[in-house]
Amino acid sequence: MTAFANMEYRERIRKTKEKMVEKGLDVLLITDPANMNYLTGYDGWSFYVHQLLMILIDEEEPFWIGRGQDLNGARATTWLGDSHLIGYPDDFVHSTEKHPMDFVSNILKEIGEANATIGIEMDTYYFTAKCYTRLRAELTQATFQDATNLVNYIRIIKSAKEIEYIRNATKIVEKAMQTGIDAIEVGVRECDVVAAIMHAQISGTASYGGDYPAIMPLLPSGIKTGTPHLTWTDEPYKSGDPVILELAGCYKRYHSPLSRTVFIGETNPKVTYLADVVIEGLNATIDAIKPGMTAEEVEAVWSKSIAKSGFIKDTRIGYSMGLNYPPDWGEHTVSLRPGDKTVLQPNMTFHVIPGIWLAQYGVEISESIRITETGCEVFANFPRQLFVKPSEKIFKLGGMYENI
């Protein structure tokens, strides 16, 4: 059931060990579920309890360590042999007396790694302060190093198969976005539009189904479009409301995010003007992107474009994205913003989202892209515009989207 051939997983392990050698690590403990998936294929909704991947520098296969009842899930989804799958007893789960990191520490003692230099992902959602303090208390002779993002930076260059999965996710998000735009009407409840969107996200296409995205559909409306990260309510849409849709398709945990903005009723000149500014800036940025540029040089193209209209955006305009689990589809590595001097390379993938959020309204129009040998590939084939309803209807003709 693994999403990739064993050879690809082994190559990822090899690259990880190269980074371990550079940092002087004997052991690497991976708790980020996306990194666990990347290195082994493990895919389960078990990250609400403690689990990890233990990589030993002199051991060919990593060890998956998790809740005992999830062992069969590891057997079903990873390429690891049974001897490298270890389950801890259920009395470690949500206990006030013992902790799964005590179990991990005992394993490290038993295999002679109590004095090892151990890398840990200090800044992940899934490695808690208690995890760290219990490891330190049990392994008093070990040396701990922060290995946050060690695997994440290996992930930023995608393989051909990974790109294929993102393209599949793109077909799903195109369908979900069109579903959302079609469903938004005066009097329709926000929650009912999101229900239709989520059905499209999970049902996928006739050729393949979708997966749950790492972020729920974000659909702020009205004055709430002045901020990007609100979900939905059970209130009906009203004439004069702008609506932001920030969605993603997900296939085998690989994401393709996409944002568009809808205006209900007679268009508002201020919203239309802001949308024109965002679109012009996004077009200029996408046209300029090419390998060899730095992340901050990409952002500078956008800033120069919007400055002509008097706008300043003080937040990043994009980030590396791909494989992930809740609560984020970003990879926590490269950001398109001033100060990030990361050089763009072919097969890096980004969500370019130069939204502008003002006090009373905002506009989001975004694209997911792949860096190519000469420029960039825009994944989605979807109109890059402000959608106005009901005065403008959107139809799909011959596989392309056109305005009627």
Short mmCIF file of C-alpha atoms in Angstrom, two decimals:
data_model
loop_
_atom_site.label_atom_id
_atom_site.label_comp_id
_atom_site.label_asym_id
_atom_site.label_seq_id
_atom_site.Cartn_x
_atom_site.Cartn_y
_atom_site.Cartn_z
CA MET A 1 0.00 0.00 0.00
CA THR A 2 3.01 2.35 -0.03
CA ALA A 3 2.66 5.34 -2.32
CA PHE A 4 6.20 5.00 -3.69
CA ALA A 5 8.62 2.23 -4.60
CA ASN A 6 10.91 0.98 -1.82
CA MET A 7 13.89 2.32 -3.74
CA GLU A 8 12.57 5.87 -3.43
CA TYR A 9 12.07 5.52 0.32
CA ARG A 10 15.58 4.12 0.71
CA GLU A 11 17.00 7.05 -1.24
CA ARG A 12 15.20 9.43 1.12
CA ILE A 13 16.70 7.60 4.10
CA ARG A 14 20.15 7.86 2.50
CA LYS A 15 19.80 11.63 2.11
CA THR A 16 18.57 11.91 5.69
CA LYS A 17 21.61 10.04 6.99
CA GLU A 18 23.88 12.34 5.01
CA LYS A 19 22.38 15.26 6.91
CA MET A 20 22.74 13.34 10.17
CA VAL A 21 26.45 12.88 9.50
CA GLU A 22 26.81 16.61 8.77
CA LYS A 23 25.22 17.42 12.14
CA GLY A 24 27.08 14.68 14.02
CA LEU A 25 23.92 12.77 14.94
CA ASP A 26 23.91 9.12 15.98
CA VAL A 27 20.12 8.96 16.32
CA LEU A 28 17.30 10.98 14.78
CA LEU A 29 13.81 10.96 16.30
CA ILE A 30 11.15 12.03 13.79
CA THR A 31 7.76 13.03 15.22
CA ASP A 32 6.32 15.11 12.35
CA PRO A 33 3.79 12.77 10.66
CA ALA A 34 4.59 14.23 7.23
CA ASN A 35 8.25 13.35 7.69
CA MET A 36 7.29 9.90 8.96
CA ASN A 37 5.18 9.42 5.84
CA TYR A 38 7.93 10.75 3.58
CA LEU A 39 10.50 8.29 4.91
CA THR A 40 8.34 5.18 5.42
CA GLY A 41 4.88 5.68 3.90
CA TYR A 42 3.15 5.52 7.30
CA ASP A 43 -0.33 7.00 6.91
CA GLY A 44 -2.83 6.92 9.74
CA TRP A 45 -4.86 9.29 11.90
CA SER A 46 -2.82 8.31 14.93
CA PHE A 47 -0.84 11.51 15.42
CA TYR A 48 -3.12 12.48 18.31
CA VAL A 49 -1.03 10.10 20.41
CA HIS A 50 2.75 10.06 20.56
CA GLN A 51 4.53 8.19 17.80
CA LEU A 52 7.87 8.57 16.09
CA LEU A 53 10.40 7.24 13.65
CA MET A 54 13.81 6.36 15.07
CA ILE A 55 16.70 6.45 12.60
CA LEU A 56 20.03 4.99 13.70
CA ILE A 57 23.03 6.04 11.66
CA ASP A 58 24.31 2.45 11.37
CA GLU A 59 20.94 0.71 10.88
CA GLU A 60 19.62 0.19 7.35
CA GLU A 61 15.92 0.59 8.18
CA PRO A 62 14.38 3.07 10.61
CA PHE A 63 12.17 1.91 13.47
CA TRP A 64 8.53 2.97 13.69
CA ILE A 65 7.45 3.30 17.34
CA GLY A 66 3.82 3.99 18.15
CA ARG A 67 0.72 2.86 19.98
CA GLY A 68 0.39 -0.91 19.95
CA GLN A 69 -3.03 -0.92 18.36
CA ASP A 70 -1.61 1.03 15.40
CA LEU A 71 0.96 -1.64 14.57
CA ASN A 72 -1.24 -3.18 11.89
CA GLY A 73 -1.59 0.27 10.35
CA ALA A 74 2.20 0.49 10.13
CA ARG A 75 2.32 -2.98 8.57
CA ALA A 76 -0.29 -1.95 6.01
CA THR A 77 1.21 1.38 4.95
CA THR A 78 5.00 1.23 5.39
CA TRP A 79 7.84 -0.60 3.66
CA LEU A 80 9.42 -1.57 6.99
CA GLY A 81 9.85 -5.15 8.15
CA ASP A 82 8.08 -6.45 11.26
CA SER A 83 11.30 -6.32 13.30
CA HIS A 84 11.34 -2.55 12.80
CA LEU A 85 7.77 -1.94 13.98
CA ILE A 86 7.45 -1.49 17.74
CA GLY A 87 4.24 -0.83 19.66
CA TYR A 88 3.99 0.49 23.20
CA PRO A 89 1.31 -0.77 25.64
CA ASP A 90 -1.94 1.15 25.89
CA ASP A 91 -1.37 2.25 29.48
CA PHE A 92 1.14 4.75 28.11
CA VAL A 93 -1.68 6.59 26.30
CA HIS A 94 -2.76 9.81 28.05
CA SER A 95 -1.27 8.63 31.32
CA THR A 96 -0.28 10.95 34.16
CA GLU A 97 2.24 8.42 35.48
CA LYS A 98 4.17 7.28 32.41
CA HIS A 99 4.93 8.68 28.99
CA PRO A 100 5.66 7.15 25.57
CA MET A 101 9.06 8.87 25.59
CA ASP A 102 9.93 6.75 28.62
CA PHE A 103 9.31 3.74 26.39
CA VAL A 104 11.50 5.22 23.65
CA SER A 105 14.24 6.03 26.15
CA ASN A 106 14.29 2.44 27.41
CA ILE A 107 14.76 1.18 23.85
CA LEU A 108 17.69 3.53 23.33
CA LYS A 109 19.25 2.29 26.58
CA GLU A 110 18.77 -1.36 25.60
CA ILE A 111 20.48 -0.91 22.21
CA GLY A 112 23.43 0.99 23.66
CA GLU A 113 22.47 4.50 22.56
CA ALA A 114 22.04 6.06 26.01
CA ASN A 115 25.12 8.24 25.43
CA ALA A 116 24.30 9.07 21.82
CA THR A 117 23.97 12.43 20.12
CA ILE A 118 20.25 12.53 19.39
CA GLY A 119 18.48 14.83 16.98
CA ILE A 120 14.92 15.85 17.82
CA GLU A 121 12.36 17.98 15.99
CA MET A 122 11.99 20.66 18.63
CA ASP A 123 9.55 22.85 16.71
CA THR A 124 6.84 20.56 15.41
CA TYR A 125 3.18 20.47 16.39
CA TYR A 126 3.57 16.92 17.69
CA PHE A 127 6.68 17.10 19.90
CA THR A 128 5.58 18.54 23.21
CA ALA A 129 7.47 20.07 26.10
CA LYS A 130 6.70 16.89 28.05
CA CYS A 131 8.32 14.79 25.30
CA TYR A 132 11.53 16.77 25.67
CA THR A 133 11.63 16.81 29.45
CA ARG A 134 10.99 13.05 29.69
CA LEU A 135 13.74 12.26 27.20
CA ARG A 136 16.16 14.51 29.07
CA ALA A 137 15.21 12.97 32.41
CA GLU A 138 15.65 9.38 31.17
CA LEU A 139 18.73 9.87 28.96
CA THR A 140 20.93 11.98 31.20
CA GLN A 141 24.16 11.08 29.37
CA ALA A 142 22.81 11.76 25.88
CA THR A 143 23.45 14.95 23.92
CA PHE A 144 20.38 16.46 22.28
CA GLN A 145 20.44 18.61 19.15
CA ASP A 146 17.63 20.49 17.48
CA ALA A 147 16.98 18.74 14.15
CA THR A 148 13.84 20.69 13.26
CA ASN A 149 13.32 20.77 9.47
CA LEU A 150 16.24 18.43 8.74
CA VAL A 151 13.92 16.17 6.72
CA ASN A 152 11.72 19.06 5.58
CA TYR A 153 14.57 20.56 3.57
CA ILE A 154 15.17 17.22 1.87
CA ARG A 155 11.50 17.22 0.88
CA ILE A 156 11.59 20.56 -0.98
CA ILE A 157 12.93 18.97 -4.21
CA LYS A 158 10.12 16.74 -5.51
CA SER A 159 10.50 13.51 -7.44
CA ALA A 160 8.59 12.85 -10.66
CA LYS A 161 6.08 10.73 -8.73
CA GLU A 162 5.52 13.46 -6.18
CA ILE A 163 4.85 15.96 -8.98
CA GLU A 164 2.37 13.50 -10.47
CA TYR A 165 0.52 13.32 -7.15
CA ILE A 166 0.38 17.14 -6.89
CA ARG A 167 -1.04 17.29 -10.42
CA ASN A 168 -3.70 14.78 -9.37
CA ALA A 169 -4.48 16.96 -6.35
CA THR A 170 -4.79 19.92 -8.71
CA LYS A 171 -7.58 18.26 -10.67
CA ILE A 172 -9.40 17.77 -7.40
CA VAL A 173 -9.01 21.38 -6.27
CA GLU A 174 -10.19 22.66 -9.67
CA LYS A 175 -13.36 20.63 -9.20
CA ALA A 176 -13.77 21.75 -5.58
CA MET A 177 -13.24 25.42 -6.46
CA GLN A 178 -15.78 25.34 -9.28
CA THR A 179 -18.22 23.56 -6.95
CA GLY A 180 -17.81 26.30 -4.35
CA ILE A 181 -18.20 29.14 -6.82
CA ASP A 182 -21.30 27.54 -8.34
CA ALA A 183 -22.88 27.02 -4.89
CA ILE A 184 -22.38 30.55 -3.53
CA GLU A 185 -25.66 32.44 -3.92
CA VAL A 186 -27.69 34.94 -1.94
CA GLY A 187 -29.56 33.08 0.82
CA VAL A 188 -27.42 29.93 0.70
CA ARG A 189 -25.82 29.06 4.04
CA GLU A 190 -22.02 29.15 4.25
CA CYS A 191 -21.96 25.67 5.80
CA ASP A 192 -23.91 24.21 2.88
CA VAL A 193 -21.41 25.60 0.38
CA VAL A 194 -18.56 24.09 2.39
CA ALA A 195 -20.37 20.75 2.54
CA ALA A 196 -20.48 20.71 -1.26
CA ILE A 197 -16.81 21.69 -1.46
CA MET A 198 -15.73 18.96 0.95
CA HIS A 199 -17.74 16.37 -0.96
CA ALA A 200 -15.84 17.40 -4.10
CA GLN A 201 -12.51 17.25 -2.27
CA ILE A 202 -13.07 13.72 -1.02
CA SER A 203 -14.88 12.24 -4.01
CA GLY A 204 -12.12 13.48 -6.29
CA THR A 205 -12.33 12.57 -9.96
CA ALA A 206 -13.69 9.61 -11.89
CA SER A 207 -10.13 8.25 -12.07
CA TYR A 208 -9.08 8.68 -8.45
CA GLY A 209 -10.54 9.78 -5.14
CA GLY A 210 -9.37 12.57 -2.89
CA ASP A 211 -7.90 12.62 0.59
CA TYR A 212 -8.68 14.91 3.53
CA PRO A 213 -6.71 18.16 3.19
CA ALA A 214 -4.40 19.36 5.94
CA ILE A 215 -6.43 22.58 6.22
CA MET A 216 -10.21 22.83 6.22
CA PRO A 217 -11.83 25.03 3.54
CA LEU A 218 -11.30 28.68 4.46
CA LEU A 219 -14.29 30.79 3.36
CA PRO A 220 -14.50 34.14 5.15
CA SER A 221 -17.22 36.42 3.78
CA GLY A 222 -18.21 40.07 4.07
CA ILE A 223 -16.06 42.11 6.44
CA LYS A 224 -14.35 38.89 7.52
CA THR A 225 -12.51 38.78 4.19
CA GLY A 226 -10.17 41.30 5.83
CA THR A 227 -8.45 38.30 7.40
CA PRO A 228 -7.38 35.05 5.72
CA HIS A 229 -7.83 32.20 8.20
CA LEU A 230 -11.51 32.00 9.08
CA THR A 231 -13.58 28.96 8.11
CA TRP A 232 -17.39 29.26 7.84
CA THR A 233 -20.61 29.82 9.79
CA ASP A 234 -24.23 28.77 9.30
CA GLU A 235 -25.20 32.27 8.17
CA PRO A 236 -26.64 32.82 4.65
CA TYR A 237 -24.74 34.81 2.06
CA LYS A 238 -25.98 38.36 1.39
CA SER A 239 -25.86 40.57 -1.68
CA GLY A 240 -22.80 42.80 -1.50
CA ASP A 241 -20.64 40.16 0.23
CA PRO A 242 -17.17 39.35 -1.02
CA VAL A 243 -16.25 35.72 -0.32
CA ILE A 244 -12.74 34.26 -0.23
CA LEU A 245 -12.23 30.58 -1.03
CA GLU A 246 -8.89 29.07 -0.02
CA LEU A 247 -8.98 25.34 -0.76
CA ALA A 248 -6.72 22.44 -1.61
CA GLY A 249 -7.00 19.17 -3.39
CA CYS A 250 -5.19 16.34 -1.66
CA TYR A 251 -4.00 13.06 -3.18
CA LYS A 252 -1.94 10.54 -1.18
CA ARG A 253 -1.25 13.40 1.27
CA TYR A 254 0.13 15.71 -1.46
CA HIS A 255 -1.61 19.06 -1.73
CA SER A 256 -2.38 21.61 -4.42
CA PRO A 257 -3.76 24.78 -2.81
CA LEU A 258 -5.79 27.35 -4.75
CA SER A 259 -7.52 30.60 -3.77
CA ARG A 260 -10.10 32.72 -5.54
CA THR A 261 -12.46 35.54 -4.53
CA VAL A 262 -16.18 35.86 -5.34
CA PHE A 263 -18.36 38.97 -5.13
CA ILE A 264 -22.10 38.51 -4.71
CA GLY A 265 -24.33 41.02 -6.48
CA GLU A 266 -23.42 44.30 -8.14
CA THR A 267 -19.67 44.67 -8.10
CA ASN A 268 -17.97 46.94 -5.57
CA PRO A 269 -15.42 49.25 -7.30
CA LYS A 270 -13.02 49.07 -4.35
CA VAL A 271 -13.00 45.26 -4.33
CA THR A 272 -12.67 45.19 -8.13
CA TYR A 273 -9.70 47.58 -7.99
CA LEU A 274 -7.99 45.52 -5.29
CA ALA A 275 -8.54 42.34 -7.28
CA ASP A 276 -6.97 44.00 -10.35
CA VAL A 277 -3.92 44.95 -8.27
CA VAL A 278 -3.55 41.43 -6.88
CA ILE A 279 -3.95 39.81 -10.31
CA GLU A 280 -1.46 42.15 -11.96
CA GLY A 281 1.07 41.51 -9.21
CA LEU A 282 0.54 37.76 -9.28
CA ASN A 283 0.89 37.66 -13.07
CA ALA A 284 4.12 39.66 -12.93
CA THR A 285 5.50 37.42 -10.20
CA ILE A 286 4.69 34.17 -12.01
CA ASP A 287 6.12 35.52 -15.26
CA ALA A 288 9.38 36.42 -13.50
CA ILE A 289 9.95 33.22 -11.51
CA LYS A 290 12.81 31.04 -12.70
CA PRO A 291 15.45 28.78 -11.17
CA GLY A 292 18.42 30.64 -9.75
CA MET A 293 16.30 33.42 -8.27
CA THR A 294 16.20 33.71 -4.53
CA ALA A 295 12.96 33.60 -2.57
CA GLU A 296 13.33 37.26 -1.63
CA GLU A 297 13.86 38.24 -5.28
CA VAL A 298 10.51 36.66 -6.13
CA GLU A 299 8.80 38.70 -3.43
CA ALA A 300 10.49 41.86 -4.68
CA VAL A 301 8.75 41.47 -8.06
CA TRP A 302 5.37 41.41 -6.32
CA SER A 303 6.18 44.35 -4.04
CA LYS A 304 7.30 46.48 -6.97
CA SER A 305 4.09 45.71 -8.85
CA ILE A 306 1.67 46.61 -6.05
CA ALA A 307 3.68 49.67 -5.03
CA LYS A 308 2.49 51.36 -8.25
CA SER A 309 -1.01 51.33 -6.73
CA GLY A 310 0.12 52.45 -3.30
CA PHE A 311 -0.18 49.06 -1.58
CA ILE A 312 2.31 47.46 0.80
CA LYS A 313 2.08 43.84 1.94
CA ASP A 314 4.19 43.06 5.00
CA THR A 315 3.60 39.29 5.05
CA ARG A 316 5.14 36.58 2.90
CA ILE A 317 3.59 35.92 -0.52
CA GLY A 318 4.16 32.17 -0.62
CA TYR A 319 5.83 29.12 0.79
CA SER A 320 7.04 25.64 -0.09
CA MET A 321 4.21 23.10 0.01
CA GLY A 322 3.37 19.49 -0.78
CA LEU A 323 3.12 16.50 1.55
CA ASN A 324 1.50 17.16 4.91
CA TYR A 325 -1.04 16.46 7.63
CA PRO A 326 -3.23 18.77 9.72
CA PRO A 327 -2.91 21.54 10.60
CA ASP A 328 -0.83 22.79 7.64
CA TRP A 329 -0.06 21.92 4.01
CA GLY A 330 3.11 24.07 4.04
CA GLU A 331 6.52 22.44 4.44
CA HIS A 332 7.91 25.00 6.95
CA THR A 333 11.01 25.68 4.88
CA VAL A 334 11.20 28.33 2.14
CA SER A 335 9.12 31.52 2.37
CA LEU A 336 8.78 34.05 -0.42
CA ARG A 337 9.66 37.12 1.63
CA PRO A 338 12.48 39.59 2.23
CA GLY A 339 15.48 37.98 3.90
CA ASP A 340 14.93 34.46 2.55
CA LYS A 341 17.91 33.87 0.29
CA THR A 342 17.03 30.29 -0.64
CA VAL A 343 17.86 29.72 -4.30
CA LEU A 344 14.98 28.31 -6.34
CA GLN A 345 15.68 24.96 -7.98
CA PRO A 346 13.72 22.83 -10.46
CA ASN A 347 10.96 20.71 -8.88
CA MET A 348 10.52 22.91 -5.85
CA THR A 349 6.79 23.52 -5.40
CA PHE A 350 5.20 26.63 -3.91
CA HIS A 351 1.83 28.05 -3.02
CA VAL A 352 2.07 31.65 -4.25
CA ILE A 353 -0.63 33.47 -2.31
CA PRO A 354 -0.20 37.25 -2.46
CA GLY A 355 -3.49 38.12 -0.80
CA ILE A 356 -4.20 41.62 0.46
CA TRP A 357 -6.44 41.98 3.49
CA LEU A 358 -7.73 45.44 4.39
CA ALA A 359 -9.88 46.56 7.30
CA GLN A 360 -13.27 46.09 5.60
CA TYR A 361 -12.53 43.58 2.82
CA GLY A 362 -9.80 41.52 1.22
CA VAL A 363 -8.90 39.63 -1.93
CA GLU A 364 -7.11 36.31 -2.31
CA ILE A 365 -6.11 34.91 -5.68
CA SER A 366 -3.36 32.29 -5.53
CA GLU A 367 -1.61 29.63 -7.58
CA SER A 368 0.42 26.53 -6.80
CA ILE A 369 3.50 26.25 -8.98
CA ARG A 370 6.47 24.04 -9.78
CA ILE A 371 9.87 25.52 -10.58
CA THR A 372 10.97 24.22 -13.98
CA GLU A 373 14.31 24.34 -15.81
CA THR A 374 13.42 27.70 -17.35
CA GLY A 375 10.58 29.22 -15.34
CA CYS A 376 7.58 27.79 -13.55
CA GLU A 377 4.59 25.54 -14.21
CA VAL A 378 1.25 26.75 -12.87
CA PHE A 379 -0.54 23.60 -11.74
CA ALA A 380 -4.17 24.73 -11.99
CA ASN A 381 -6.01 25.66 -15.15
CA PHE A 382 -8.55 27.99 -13.58
CA PRO A 383 -9.53 31.58 -14.44
CA ARG A 384 -7.40 34.08 -12.57
CA GLN A 385 -10.07 36.69 -11.90
CA LEU A 386 -12.60 38.13 -9.48
CA PHE A 387 -15.81 36.11 -9.87
CA VAL A 388 -18.99 38.19 -9.71
CA LYS A 389 -22.38 36.52 -9.00
CA PRO A 390 -25.14 36.40 -10.04
CA SER A 391 -24.39 38.90 -12.81
CA GLU A 392 -21.66 36.65 -14.14
CA LYS A 393 -22.14 32.93 -14.61
CA ILE A 394 -19.24 30.54 -14.96
CA PHE A 395 -19.58 27.57 -17.29
CA LYS A 396 -17.20 24.77 -18.12
CA LEU A 397 -16.86 24.17 -21.84
CA GLY A 398 -14.71 21.53 -23.51
CA GLY A 399 -12.44 21.09 -20.52
CA MET A 400 -11.71 24.83 -20.26
CA TYR A 401 -13.34 27.52 -18.14
CA GLU A 402 -14.90 30.47 -19.91
CA ASN A 403 -17.00 33.48 -18.92
CA ILE A 404 -20.43 33.75 -20.57
#
